[in-house]
Coordinates of C-alpha atoms in Angstrom, one line a residue:
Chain T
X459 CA 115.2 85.9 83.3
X460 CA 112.4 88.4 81.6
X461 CA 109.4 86.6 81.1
X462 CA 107.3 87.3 77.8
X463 CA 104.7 89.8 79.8
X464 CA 107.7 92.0 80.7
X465 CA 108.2 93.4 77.2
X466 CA 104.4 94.9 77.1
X467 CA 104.6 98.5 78.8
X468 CA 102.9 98.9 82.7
X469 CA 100.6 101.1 81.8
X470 CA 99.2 98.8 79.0
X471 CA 99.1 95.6 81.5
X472 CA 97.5 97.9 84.7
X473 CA 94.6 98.7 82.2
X474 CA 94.4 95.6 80.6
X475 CA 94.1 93.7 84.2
X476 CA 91.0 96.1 85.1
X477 CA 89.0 95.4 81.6
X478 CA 89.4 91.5 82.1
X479 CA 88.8 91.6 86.0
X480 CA 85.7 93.3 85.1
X481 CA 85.0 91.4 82.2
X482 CA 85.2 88.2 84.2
X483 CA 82.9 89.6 87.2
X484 CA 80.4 90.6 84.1
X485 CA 80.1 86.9 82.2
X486 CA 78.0 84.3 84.3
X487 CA 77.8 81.2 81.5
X488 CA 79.9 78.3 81.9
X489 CA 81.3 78.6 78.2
X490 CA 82.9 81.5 79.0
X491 CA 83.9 80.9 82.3
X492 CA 86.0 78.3 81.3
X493 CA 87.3 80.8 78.2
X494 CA 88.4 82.9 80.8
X495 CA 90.2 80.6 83.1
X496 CA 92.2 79.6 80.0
X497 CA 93.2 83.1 79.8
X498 CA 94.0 83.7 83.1
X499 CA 96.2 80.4 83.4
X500 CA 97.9 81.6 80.2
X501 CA 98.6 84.4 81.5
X502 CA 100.1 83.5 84.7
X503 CA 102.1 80.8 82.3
X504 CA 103.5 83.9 80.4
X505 CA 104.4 85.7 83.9
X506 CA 106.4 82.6 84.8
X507 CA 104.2 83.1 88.5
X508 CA 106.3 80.4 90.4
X509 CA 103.8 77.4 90.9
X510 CA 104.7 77.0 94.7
X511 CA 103.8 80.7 95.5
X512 CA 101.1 80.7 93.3
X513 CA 99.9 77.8 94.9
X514 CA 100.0 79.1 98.4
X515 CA 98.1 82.2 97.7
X516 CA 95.5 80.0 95.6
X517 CA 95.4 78.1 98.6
X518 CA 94.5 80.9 101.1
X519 CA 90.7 81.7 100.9
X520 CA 89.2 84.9 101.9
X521 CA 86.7 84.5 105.3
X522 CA 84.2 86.3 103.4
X523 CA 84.7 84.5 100.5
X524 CA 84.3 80.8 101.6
X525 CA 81.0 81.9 104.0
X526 CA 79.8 82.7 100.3
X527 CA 80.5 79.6 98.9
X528 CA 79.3 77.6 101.7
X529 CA 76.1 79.9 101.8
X530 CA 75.1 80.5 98.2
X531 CA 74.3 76.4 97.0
X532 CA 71.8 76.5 99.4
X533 CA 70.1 80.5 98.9
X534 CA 69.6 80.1 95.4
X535 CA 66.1 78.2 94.5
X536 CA 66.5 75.2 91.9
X537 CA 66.2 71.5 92.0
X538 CA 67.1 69.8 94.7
X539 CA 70.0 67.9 95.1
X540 CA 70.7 67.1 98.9
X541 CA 69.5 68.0 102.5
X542 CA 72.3 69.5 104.7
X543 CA 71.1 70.0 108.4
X544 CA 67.3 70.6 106.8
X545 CA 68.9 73.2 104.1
X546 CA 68.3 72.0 100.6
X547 CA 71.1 72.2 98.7
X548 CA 70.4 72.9 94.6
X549 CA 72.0 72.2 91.3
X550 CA 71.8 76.0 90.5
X551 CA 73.4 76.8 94.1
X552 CA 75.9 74.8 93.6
X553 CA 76.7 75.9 89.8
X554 CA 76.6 79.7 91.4
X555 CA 78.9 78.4 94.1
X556 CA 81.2 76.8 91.3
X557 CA 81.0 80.3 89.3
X558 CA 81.9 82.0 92.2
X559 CA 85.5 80.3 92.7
X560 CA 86.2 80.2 89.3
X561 CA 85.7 84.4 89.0
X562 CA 87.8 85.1 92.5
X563 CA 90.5 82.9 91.7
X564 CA 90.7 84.2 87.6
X565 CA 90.8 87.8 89.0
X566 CA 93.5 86.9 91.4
X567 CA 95.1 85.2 88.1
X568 CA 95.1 87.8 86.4
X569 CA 96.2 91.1 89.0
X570 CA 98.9 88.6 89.8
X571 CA 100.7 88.1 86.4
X572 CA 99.6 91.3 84.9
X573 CA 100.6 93.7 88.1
X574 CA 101.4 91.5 90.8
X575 CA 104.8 91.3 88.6
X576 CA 106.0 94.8 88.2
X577 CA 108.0 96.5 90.4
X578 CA 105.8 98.9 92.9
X579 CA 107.6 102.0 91.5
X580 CA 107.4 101.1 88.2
X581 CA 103.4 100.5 89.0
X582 CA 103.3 103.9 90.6
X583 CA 104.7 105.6 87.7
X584 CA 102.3 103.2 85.2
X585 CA 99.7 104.7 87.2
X586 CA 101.2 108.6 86.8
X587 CA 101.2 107.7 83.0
X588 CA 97.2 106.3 83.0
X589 CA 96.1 109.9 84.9
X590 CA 96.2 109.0 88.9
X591 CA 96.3 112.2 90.5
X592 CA 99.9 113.4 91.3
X593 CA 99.5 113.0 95.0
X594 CA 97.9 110.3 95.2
X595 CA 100.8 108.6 93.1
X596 CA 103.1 110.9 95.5
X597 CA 101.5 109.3 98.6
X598 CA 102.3 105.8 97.0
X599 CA 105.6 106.1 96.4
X600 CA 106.5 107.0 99.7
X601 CA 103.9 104.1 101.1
X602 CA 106.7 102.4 98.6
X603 CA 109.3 103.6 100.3
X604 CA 108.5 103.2 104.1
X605 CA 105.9 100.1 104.5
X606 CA 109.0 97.7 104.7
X607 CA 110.1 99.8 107.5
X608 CA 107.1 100.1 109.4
X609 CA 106.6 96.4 109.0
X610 CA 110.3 95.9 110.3
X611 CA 109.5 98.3 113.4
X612 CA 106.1 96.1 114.1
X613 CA 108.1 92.9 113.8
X614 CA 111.0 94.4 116.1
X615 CA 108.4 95.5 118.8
X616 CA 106.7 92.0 118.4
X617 CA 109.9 89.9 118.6
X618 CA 110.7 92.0 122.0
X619 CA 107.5 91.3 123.6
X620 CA 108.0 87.5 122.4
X621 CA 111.1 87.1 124.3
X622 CA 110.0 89.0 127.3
X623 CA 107.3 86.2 127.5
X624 CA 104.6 88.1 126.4
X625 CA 101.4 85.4 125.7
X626 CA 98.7 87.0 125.0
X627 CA 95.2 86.7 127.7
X628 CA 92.2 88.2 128.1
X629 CA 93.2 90.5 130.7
X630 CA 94.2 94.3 131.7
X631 CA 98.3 93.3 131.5
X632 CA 97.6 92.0 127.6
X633 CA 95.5 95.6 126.2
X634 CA 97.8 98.0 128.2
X635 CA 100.9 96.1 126.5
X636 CA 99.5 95.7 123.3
X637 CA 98.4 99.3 123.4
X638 CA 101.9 100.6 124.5
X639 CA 103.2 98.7 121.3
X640 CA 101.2 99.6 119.1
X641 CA 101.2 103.4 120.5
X642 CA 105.2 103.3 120.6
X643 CA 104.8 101.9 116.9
X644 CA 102.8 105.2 115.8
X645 CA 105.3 107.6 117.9
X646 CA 108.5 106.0 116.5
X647 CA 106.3 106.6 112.7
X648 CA 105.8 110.0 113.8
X649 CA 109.3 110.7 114.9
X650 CA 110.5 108.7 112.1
X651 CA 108.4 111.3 109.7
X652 CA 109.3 114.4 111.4
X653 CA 112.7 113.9 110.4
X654 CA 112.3 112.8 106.9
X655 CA 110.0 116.0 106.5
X656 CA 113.0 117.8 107.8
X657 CA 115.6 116.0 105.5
X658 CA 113.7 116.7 102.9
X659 CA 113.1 120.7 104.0
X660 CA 116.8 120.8 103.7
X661 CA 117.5 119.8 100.3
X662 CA 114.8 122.0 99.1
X663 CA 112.0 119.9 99.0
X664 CA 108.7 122.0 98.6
X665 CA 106.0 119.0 97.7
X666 CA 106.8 118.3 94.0
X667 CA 108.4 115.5 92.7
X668 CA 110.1 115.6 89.1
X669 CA 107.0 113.9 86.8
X670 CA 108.3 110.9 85.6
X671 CA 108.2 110.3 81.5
X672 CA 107.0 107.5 80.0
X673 CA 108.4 105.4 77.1
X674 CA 106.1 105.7 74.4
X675 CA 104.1 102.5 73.3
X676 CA 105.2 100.2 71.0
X677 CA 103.9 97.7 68.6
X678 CA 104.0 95.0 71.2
X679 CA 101.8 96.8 73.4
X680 CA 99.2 97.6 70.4
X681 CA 99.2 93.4 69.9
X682 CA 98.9 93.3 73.7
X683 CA 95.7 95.8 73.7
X684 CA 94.5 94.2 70.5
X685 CA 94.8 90.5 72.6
X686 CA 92.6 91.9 75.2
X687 CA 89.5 93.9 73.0
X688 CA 89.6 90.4 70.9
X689 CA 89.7 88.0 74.5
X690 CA 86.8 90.7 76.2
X691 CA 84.8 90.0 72.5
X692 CA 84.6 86.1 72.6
X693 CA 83.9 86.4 76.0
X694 CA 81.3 88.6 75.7
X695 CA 79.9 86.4 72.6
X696 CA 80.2 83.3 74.8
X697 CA 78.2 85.3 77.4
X698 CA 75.2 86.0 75.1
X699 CA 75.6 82.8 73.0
X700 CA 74.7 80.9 76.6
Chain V
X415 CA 88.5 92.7 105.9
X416 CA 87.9 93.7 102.1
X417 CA 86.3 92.1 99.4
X418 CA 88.1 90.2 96.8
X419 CA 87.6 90.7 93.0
X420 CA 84.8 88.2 91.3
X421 CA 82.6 88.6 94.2
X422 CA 80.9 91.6 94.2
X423 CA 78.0 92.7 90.9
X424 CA 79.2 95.5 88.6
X425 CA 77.1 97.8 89.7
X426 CA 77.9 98.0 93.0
X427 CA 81.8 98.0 91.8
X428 CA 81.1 101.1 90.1
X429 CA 79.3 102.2 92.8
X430 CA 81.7 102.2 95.2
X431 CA 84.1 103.2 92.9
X432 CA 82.4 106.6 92.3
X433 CA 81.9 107.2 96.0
X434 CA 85.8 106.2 96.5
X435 CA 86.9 108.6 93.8
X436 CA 84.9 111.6 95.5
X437 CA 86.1 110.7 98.8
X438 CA 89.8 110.4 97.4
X439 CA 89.5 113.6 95.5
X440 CA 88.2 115.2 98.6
X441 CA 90.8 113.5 100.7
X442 CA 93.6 114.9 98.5
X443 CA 92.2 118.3 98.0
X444 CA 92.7 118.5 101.8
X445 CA 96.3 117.3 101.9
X446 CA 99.0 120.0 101.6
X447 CA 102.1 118.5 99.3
X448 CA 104.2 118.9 101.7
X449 CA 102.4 116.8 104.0
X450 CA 102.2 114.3 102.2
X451 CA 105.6 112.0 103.4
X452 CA 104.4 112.3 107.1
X453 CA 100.7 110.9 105.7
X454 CA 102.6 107.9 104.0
X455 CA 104.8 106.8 107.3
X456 CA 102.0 107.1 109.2
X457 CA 99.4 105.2 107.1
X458 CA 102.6 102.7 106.5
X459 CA 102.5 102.2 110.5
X460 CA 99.0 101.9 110.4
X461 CA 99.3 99.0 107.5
X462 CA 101.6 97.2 109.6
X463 CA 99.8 97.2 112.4
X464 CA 96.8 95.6 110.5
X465 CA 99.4 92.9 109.6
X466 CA 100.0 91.4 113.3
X467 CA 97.5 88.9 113.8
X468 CA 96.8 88.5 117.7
X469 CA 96.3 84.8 118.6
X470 CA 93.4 84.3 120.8
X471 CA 91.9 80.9 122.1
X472 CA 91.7 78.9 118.8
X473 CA 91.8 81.5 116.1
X474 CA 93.5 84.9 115.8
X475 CA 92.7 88.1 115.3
X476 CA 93.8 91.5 113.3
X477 CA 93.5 94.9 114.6
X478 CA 91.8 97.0 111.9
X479 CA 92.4 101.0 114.3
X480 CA 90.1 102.1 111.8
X481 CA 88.7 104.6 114.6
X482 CA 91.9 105.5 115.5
X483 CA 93.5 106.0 111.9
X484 CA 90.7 108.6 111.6
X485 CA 91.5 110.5 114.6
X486 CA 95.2 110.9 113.2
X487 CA 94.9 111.2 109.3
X488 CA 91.6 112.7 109.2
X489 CA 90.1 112.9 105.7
X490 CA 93.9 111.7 104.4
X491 CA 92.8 108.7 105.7
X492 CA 90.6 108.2 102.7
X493 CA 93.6 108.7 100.1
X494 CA 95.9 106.6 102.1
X495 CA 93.7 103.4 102.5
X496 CA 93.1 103.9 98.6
X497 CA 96.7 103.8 97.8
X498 CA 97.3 101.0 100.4
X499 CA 95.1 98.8 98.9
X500 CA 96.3 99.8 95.3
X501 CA 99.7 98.1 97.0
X502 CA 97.8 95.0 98.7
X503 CA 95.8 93.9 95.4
X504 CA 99.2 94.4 93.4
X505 CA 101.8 92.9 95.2
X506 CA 99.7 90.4 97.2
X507 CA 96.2 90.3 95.1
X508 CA 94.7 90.9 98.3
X509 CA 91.0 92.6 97.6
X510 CA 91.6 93.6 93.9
X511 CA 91.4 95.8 91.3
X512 CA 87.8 96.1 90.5
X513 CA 86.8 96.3 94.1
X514 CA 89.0 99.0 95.0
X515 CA 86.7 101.3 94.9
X516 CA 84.4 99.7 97.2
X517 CA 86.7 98.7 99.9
X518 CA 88.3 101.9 99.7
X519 CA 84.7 103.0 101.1
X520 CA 83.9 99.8 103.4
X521 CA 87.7 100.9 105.1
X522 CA 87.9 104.7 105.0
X523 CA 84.8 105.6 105.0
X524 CA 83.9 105.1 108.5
X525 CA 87.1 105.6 110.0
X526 CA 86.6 109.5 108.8
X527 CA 83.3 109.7 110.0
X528 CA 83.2 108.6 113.3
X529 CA 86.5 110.4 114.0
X530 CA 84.7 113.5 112.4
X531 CA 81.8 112.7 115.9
X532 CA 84.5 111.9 118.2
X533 CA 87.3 114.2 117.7
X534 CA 86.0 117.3 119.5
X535 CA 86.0 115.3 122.4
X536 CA 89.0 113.5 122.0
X537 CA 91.0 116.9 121.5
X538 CA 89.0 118.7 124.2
X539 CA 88.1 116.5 127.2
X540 CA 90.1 115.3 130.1
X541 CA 91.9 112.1 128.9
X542 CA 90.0 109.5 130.6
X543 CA 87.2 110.6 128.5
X544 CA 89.1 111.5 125.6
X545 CA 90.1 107.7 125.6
X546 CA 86.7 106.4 125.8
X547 CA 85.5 108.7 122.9
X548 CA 88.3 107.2 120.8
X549 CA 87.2 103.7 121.6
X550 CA 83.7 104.0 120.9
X551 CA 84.7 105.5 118.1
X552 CA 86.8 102.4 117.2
X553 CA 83.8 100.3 117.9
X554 CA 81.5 102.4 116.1
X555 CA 83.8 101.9 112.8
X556 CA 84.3 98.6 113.1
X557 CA 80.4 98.0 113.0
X558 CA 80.1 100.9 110.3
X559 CA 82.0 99.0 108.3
X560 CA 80.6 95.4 108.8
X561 CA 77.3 96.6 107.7
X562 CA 78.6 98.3 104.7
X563 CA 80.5 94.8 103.8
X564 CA 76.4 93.5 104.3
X565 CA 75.5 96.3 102.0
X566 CA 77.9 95.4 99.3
X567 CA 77.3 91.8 99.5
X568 CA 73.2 92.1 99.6
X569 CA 73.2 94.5 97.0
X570 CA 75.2 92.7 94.5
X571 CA 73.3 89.3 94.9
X572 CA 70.5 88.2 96.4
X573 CA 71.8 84.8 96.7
X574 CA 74.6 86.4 99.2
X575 CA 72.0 87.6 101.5
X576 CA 72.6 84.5 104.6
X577 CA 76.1 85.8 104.6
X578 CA 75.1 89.4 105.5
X579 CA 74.1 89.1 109.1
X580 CA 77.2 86.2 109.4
X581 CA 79.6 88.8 108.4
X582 CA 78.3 91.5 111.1
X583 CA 78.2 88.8 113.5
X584 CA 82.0 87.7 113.1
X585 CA 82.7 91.3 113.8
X586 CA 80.9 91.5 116.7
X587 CA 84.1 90.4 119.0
X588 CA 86.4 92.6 116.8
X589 CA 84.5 95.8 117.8
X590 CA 84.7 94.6 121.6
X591 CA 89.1 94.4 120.6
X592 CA 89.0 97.6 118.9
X593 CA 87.6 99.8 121.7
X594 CA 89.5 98.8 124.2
X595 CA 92.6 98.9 122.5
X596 CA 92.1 101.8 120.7
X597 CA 90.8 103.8 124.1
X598 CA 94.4 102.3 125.6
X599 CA 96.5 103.3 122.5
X600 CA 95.1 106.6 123.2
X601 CA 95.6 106.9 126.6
X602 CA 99.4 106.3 125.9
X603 CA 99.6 109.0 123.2
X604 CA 97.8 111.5 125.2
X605 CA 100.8 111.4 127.4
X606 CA 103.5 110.4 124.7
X607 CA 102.5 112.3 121.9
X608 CA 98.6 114.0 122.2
X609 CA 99.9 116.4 119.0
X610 CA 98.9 113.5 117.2
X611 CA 95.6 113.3 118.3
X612 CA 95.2 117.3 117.5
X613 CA 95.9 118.4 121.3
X614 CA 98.1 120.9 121.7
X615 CA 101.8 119.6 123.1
X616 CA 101.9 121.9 125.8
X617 CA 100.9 119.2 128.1
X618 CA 103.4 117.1 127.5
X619 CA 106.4 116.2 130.5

């Protein structure tokens, strides 16, 4: 099942993710605040984002993030509104604080229906096509390639301390067997990388990858750029109408 | 530990981004193409390892090895945390895309530095010490970090300020974690594999 976002080109929705992430950290009024949550849940309707994930990751604040918003309705001066443990809380904080959630989680709207959907190659090679350095694209594919192993390996390592009865303490026995884990984790990555280097010295390799090529766009992605100049321009007027 | 998108004031997005770029570009200069598969399984390990949360008492921790990811990928470090939070914000909208920049700095930025201090002694003294080095580097970029999270967050809005000194308090413990674990991981590569640390293998059994 393709949803609607998947016929616009990756290169188009990488770009157009970073222009209304910024735009949305930019705007401060409530008018277009709200202007840009309706975007952001229409966009994440257009993804087809499955509610239940989507909710979960909604659902998980940041540390940093929720100090802020318990901090920030009482640091910014205003009218009073309540007295928490001899802080006073304001209208203004609290209207700041209210901002606040509605920016993080319209951001995390947005990355996650406009990239958060395409494949991780096919983001790598979006980002080949928008002018990332070669290696640096290079270095991502093969993160790509070999984070679900390294993550396996951790888990493996993990699972055989659990059923040796490893419970973590504060003691000696816990750092030296955490250490020796997470030390055999970065050998088995170096041995694990020694012979790829080697495979790869075998068939030739010499540091280049072919350069993918990209489709040019089409006239969907011209409506889909359009979409965005025209949503970052009522925002913007929403902004200075406030 | 990284900011997420929404947070942080546009100029100190494209702050950070500008120091992040010269710090990538610089990074990158430095890494040989053919190098560049052994830096990706490495800083995959490295991601990984930031994954396992630790339970301890009531809440649980995550080791960060910033110190120690220095040591072993040296300024690569700086273009492999970029293009692992590239993968974070994308696939998991961890941190973000506007704040890449700046937590590209807030992560790799100290791990490079302080193993730029320690690494003489880590490659050249006896391994009891070299272990310590390593650890107090670990500690040393842990805190590094904190306070430019403080920086980031004080900069962009005064109304943040309170949060500053909370968020290099909470990381207080962590830096206690990360020395002594990172001085312990490196006591068992110096044995297993100290080529990784820059020594020369000859030592090894």
């Amino acid at each position: 099942m393709t949803a609607p976002l998947d016929r616009i080109d990756a290169r188009v929705r990488c770009a157009a993710a970073l222009v209304l992430v910024v735009v949305t950290t930019v705007v401060t009024s409530p008018a277009a605040l709200a202007a840009a949550a309706a975007v952001a849940l229409g966009l994440a309707a257009s993804a087809r984002l499955r509610p239940k994930r989507l909710a979960a990751r909604l659902a998980h604040v940041e540390g940093v993030v929720l100090v802020l918003l318990v901090v920030v309705p009482f640091s910014v001066p205003g009218a009073p509104v309540a007295r928490v443990l001899g802080f006073t809380m304001t209208a203004e904080g609290l209207a700041r604080a209210a901002a606040l959630a509605v920016k993080v989680n319209v951001c995390l709207l947005v990355t996650l229906a406009l990239v958060g959907t395409l494949e991780p190659t096919r983001l790598a090679r979006a980002l080949a096509g928008l002018r990332v350095p070669d290696r640096l694209v290079h270095l991502l594919l093969f993160l790509i390639r070999y984070l679900d192993l390294a993550r396996l390996d951790v888990a493996r390592l993990v699972e055989a301390m659990r059923v040796r009865g490893f419970r973590p303490r504060p003691s000696g026995r816990t750092r030296r067997a955490l250490a020796q884990a997470a030390g055999a984790a970065l050998v088995r990555a170096i041995e694990r990388a020694e012979r790829i280097e080697e495979a790869m010295r075998c068939r030739g390799f010499t540091g280049r990858l072919p350069r993918p090529r990209s489709a040019p766009l089409t006239a969907v992605d011209g409506a889909a750029a359009g979409g965005v100049v025209l949503v970052t321009a009522v925002l913007m007027a929403l902004e200075l109408a406030a | 530990m990284h900011l997420q998108d929404g947070v942080l004031s546009a100029p100190v997005l494209a702050g950070g981004a500008v120091l992040a770029a010269a710090g990538v570009g610089w990074g990158l200069r430095r890494l040989d193409e053919a190098a560049i598969p052994r830096t990706a399984v490495l800083a995959a390990a490295f991601f990984a390892l930031s994954l396992v949360a630790i339970p301890l008492g009531p809440t649980s921790v995550h080791l960060v090895l910033g110190g120690l990811m220095g040591l072993v990928l040296g300024a690569h470090a700086l273009p492999a945390v970029a293009a692992a939070l590239v993968l974070q914000a994308a696939l998991f909208g961890f941190g973000g895309l506007a704040s890449l920049g700046v937590n590209t700095v807030i992560l790799a930025g100290p791990p490079v530095l302080v193993a730029a201090v320690a690494r003489p002694l880590v490659v050249r003294a006896a391994p009891p010490l070299a272990a310590m080095a390593a650890g107090t580097a670990a500690a040393a970029s842990v805190a590094l970090s904190a306070s430019l999270m403080a920086a980031a967050l004080r900069l962009s809005d005064v109304a943040y300020a309170p949060a500053a000194p909370l968020v290099i308090a909470t990381n207080v413990p962590l830096m206690g974690i990360e020395a002594v674990v990172t001085a312990s991981i490196v006591g068992f590569l110096l044995k297993a594999r100290p080529d990784l640390l820059g020594r020369s293998a000859e030592v090894r059994p």
